[in-house]
mmCIF file of C-alpha atoms in Angstrom:
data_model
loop_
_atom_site.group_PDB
_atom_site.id
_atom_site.type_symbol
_atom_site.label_atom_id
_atom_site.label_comp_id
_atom_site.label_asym_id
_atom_site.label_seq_id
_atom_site.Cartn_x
_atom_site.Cartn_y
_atom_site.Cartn_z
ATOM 1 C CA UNK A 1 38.374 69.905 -63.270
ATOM 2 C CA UNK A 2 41.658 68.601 -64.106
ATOM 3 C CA UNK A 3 42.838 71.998 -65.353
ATOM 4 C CA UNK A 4 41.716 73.340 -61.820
ATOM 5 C CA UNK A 5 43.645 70.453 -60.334
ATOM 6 C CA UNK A 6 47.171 71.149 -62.329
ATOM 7 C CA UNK A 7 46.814 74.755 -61.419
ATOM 8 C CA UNK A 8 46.280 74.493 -57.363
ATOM 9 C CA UNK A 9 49.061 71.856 -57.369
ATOM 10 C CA UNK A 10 51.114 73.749 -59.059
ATOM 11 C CA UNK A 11 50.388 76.835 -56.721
ATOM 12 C CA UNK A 12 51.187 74.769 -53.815
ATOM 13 C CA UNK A 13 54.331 73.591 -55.759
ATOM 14 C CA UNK A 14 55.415 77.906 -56.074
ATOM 15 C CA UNK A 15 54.655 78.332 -52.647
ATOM 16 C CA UNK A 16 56.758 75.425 -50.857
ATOM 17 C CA UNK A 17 59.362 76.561 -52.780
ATOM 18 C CA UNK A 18 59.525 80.460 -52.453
ATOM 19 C CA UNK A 19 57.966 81.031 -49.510
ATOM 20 C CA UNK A 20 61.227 79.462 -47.667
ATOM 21 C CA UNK A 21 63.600 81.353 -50.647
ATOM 22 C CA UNK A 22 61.844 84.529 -49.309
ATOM 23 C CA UNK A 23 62.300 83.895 -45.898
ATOM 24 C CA UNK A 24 65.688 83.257 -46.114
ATOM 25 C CA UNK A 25 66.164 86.386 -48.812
ATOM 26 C CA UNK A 26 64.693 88.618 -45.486
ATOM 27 C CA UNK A 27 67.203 87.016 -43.211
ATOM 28 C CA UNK A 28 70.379 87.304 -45.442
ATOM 29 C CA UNK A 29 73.444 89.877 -44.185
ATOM 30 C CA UNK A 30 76.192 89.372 -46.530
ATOM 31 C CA UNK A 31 79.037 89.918 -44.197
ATOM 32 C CA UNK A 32 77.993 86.447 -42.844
ATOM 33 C CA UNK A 33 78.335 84.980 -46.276
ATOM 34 C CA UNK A 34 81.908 86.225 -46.396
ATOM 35 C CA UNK A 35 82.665 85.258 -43.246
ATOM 36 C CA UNK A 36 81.417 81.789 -43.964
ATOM 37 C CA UNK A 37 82.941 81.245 -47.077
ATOM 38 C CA UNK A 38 86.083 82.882 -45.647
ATOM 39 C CA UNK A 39 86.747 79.353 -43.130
ATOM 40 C CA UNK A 40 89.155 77.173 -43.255
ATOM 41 C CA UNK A 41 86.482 74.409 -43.606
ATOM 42 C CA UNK A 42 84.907 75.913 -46.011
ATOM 43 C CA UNK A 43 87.699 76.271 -48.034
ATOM 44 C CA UNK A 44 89.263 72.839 -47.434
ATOM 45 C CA UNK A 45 85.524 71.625 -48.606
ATOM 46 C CA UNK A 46 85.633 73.694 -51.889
ATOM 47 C CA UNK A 47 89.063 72.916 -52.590
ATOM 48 C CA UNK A 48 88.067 69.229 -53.019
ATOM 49 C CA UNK A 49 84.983 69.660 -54.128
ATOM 50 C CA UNK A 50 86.855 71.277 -56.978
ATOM 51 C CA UNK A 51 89.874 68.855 -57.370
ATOM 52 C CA UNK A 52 86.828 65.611 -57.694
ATOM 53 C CA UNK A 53 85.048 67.582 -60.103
ATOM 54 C CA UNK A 54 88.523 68.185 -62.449
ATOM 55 C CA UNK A 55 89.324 64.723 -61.917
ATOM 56 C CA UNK A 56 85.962 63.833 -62.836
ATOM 57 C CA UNK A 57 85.861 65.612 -65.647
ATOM 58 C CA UNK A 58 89.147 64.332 -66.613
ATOM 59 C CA UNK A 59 88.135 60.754 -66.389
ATOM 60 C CA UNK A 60 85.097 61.544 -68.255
ATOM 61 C CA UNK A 61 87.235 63.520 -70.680
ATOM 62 C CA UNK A 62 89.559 60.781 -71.833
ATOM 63 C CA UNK A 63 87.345 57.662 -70.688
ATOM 64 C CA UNK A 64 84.163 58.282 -71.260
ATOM 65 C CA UNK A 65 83.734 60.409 -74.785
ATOM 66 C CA UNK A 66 85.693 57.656 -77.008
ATOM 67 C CA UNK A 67 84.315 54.725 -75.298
ATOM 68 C CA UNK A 68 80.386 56.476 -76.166
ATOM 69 C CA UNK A 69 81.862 56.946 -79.550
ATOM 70 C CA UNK A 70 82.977 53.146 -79.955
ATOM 71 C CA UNK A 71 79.922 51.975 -78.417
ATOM 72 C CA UNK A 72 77.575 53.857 -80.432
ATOM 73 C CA UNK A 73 79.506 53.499 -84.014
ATOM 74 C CA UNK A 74 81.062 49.953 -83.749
ATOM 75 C CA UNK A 75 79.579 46.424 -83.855
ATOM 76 C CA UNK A 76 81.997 43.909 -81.848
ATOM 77 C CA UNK A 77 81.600 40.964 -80.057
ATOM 78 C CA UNK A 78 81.083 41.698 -75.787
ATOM 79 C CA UNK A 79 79.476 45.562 -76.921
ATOM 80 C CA UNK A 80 76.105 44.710 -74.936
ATOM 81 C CA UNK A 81 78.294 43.324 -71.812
ATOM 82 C CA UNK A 82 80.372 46.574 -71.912
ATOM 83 C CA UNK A 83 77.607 48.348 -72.741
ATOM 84 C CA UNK A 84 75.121 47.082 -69.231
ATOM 85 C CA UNK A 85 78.755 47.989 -66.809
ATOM 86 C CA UNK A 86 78.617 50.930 -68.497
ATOM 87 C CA UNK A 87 74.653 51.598 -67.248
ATOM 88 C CA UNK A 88 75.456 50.287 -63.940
ATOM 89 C CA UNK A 89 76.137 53.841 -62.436
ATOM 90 C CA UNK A 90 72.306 54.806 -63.334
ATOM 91 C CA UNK A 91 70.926 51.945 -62.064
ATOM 92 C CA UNK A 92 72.799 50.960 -58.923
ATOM 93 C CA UNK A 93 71.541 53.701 -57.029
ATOM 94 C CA UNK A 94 68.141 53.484 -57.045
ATOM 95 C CA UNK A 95 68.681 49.700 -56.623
ATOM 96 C CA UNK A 96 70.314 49.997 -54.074
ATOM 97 C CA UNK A 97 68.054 52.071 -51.945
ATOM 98 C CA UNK A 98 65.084 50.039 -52.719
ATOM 99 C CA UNK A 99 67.083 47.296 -50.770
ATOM 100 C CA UNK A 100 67.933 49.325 -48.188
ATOM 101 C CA UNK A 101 63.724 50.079 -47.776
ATOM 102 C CA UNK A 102 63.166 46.386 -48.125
ATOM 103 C CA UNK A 103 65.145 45.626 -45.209
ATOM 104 C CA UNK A 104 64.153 48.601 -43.058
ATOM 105 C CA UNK A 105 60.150 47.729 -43.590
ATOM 106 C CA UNK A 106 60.362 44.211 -44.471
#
């Protein structure tokens, strides 16, 4: 039963997801594509998509990769505190919005 169960939901899972892909595939004329890609807003959104993502990287880069080194081969005094600011990122997110549902429904 539970093998029946895993394969309908999964079924539905394939069909919510290409059923809109195809519909889309049957509607698609490139010449829009190039048109859209071709705007000025388009571009100016690229363009900093792409500069955030270098400087991300960057930061990451020189930042990031020797502090997870230190972190994970060094013993010092204030490693878990630097450690838990490090973690923030992942957690403050879904914090966050759990807050935000709080004080929506109460």
């Amino acid at each position: 039963m539970l093998r029946y169960a895993v394969a309908v939901a999964s079924a539905l899972l394939v069909l919510f997801i290409a059923v809109p892909l195809a519909a889309l595939y049957g509607h698609l004329v490139p010449a829009h594509f190039v048109t859209a890609l071709g705007s000025a807003g388009a571009l100016a959104a690229l363009r900093i998509s792409l500069e955030t993502t270098a400087a991300s990287l960057a930061l990451t880069l020189a930042l990031g990769t020797p502090l997870a080194y230190v972190l994970a081969r060094a013993r010092f005094p204030g490693r878990g505190v630097i450690d838990a600011v490090v973690d923030l990122p992942i957690v403050v997110p879904p914090a966050v919005a759990g807050l935000a549902l709080l004080f929506v429904f109460g």
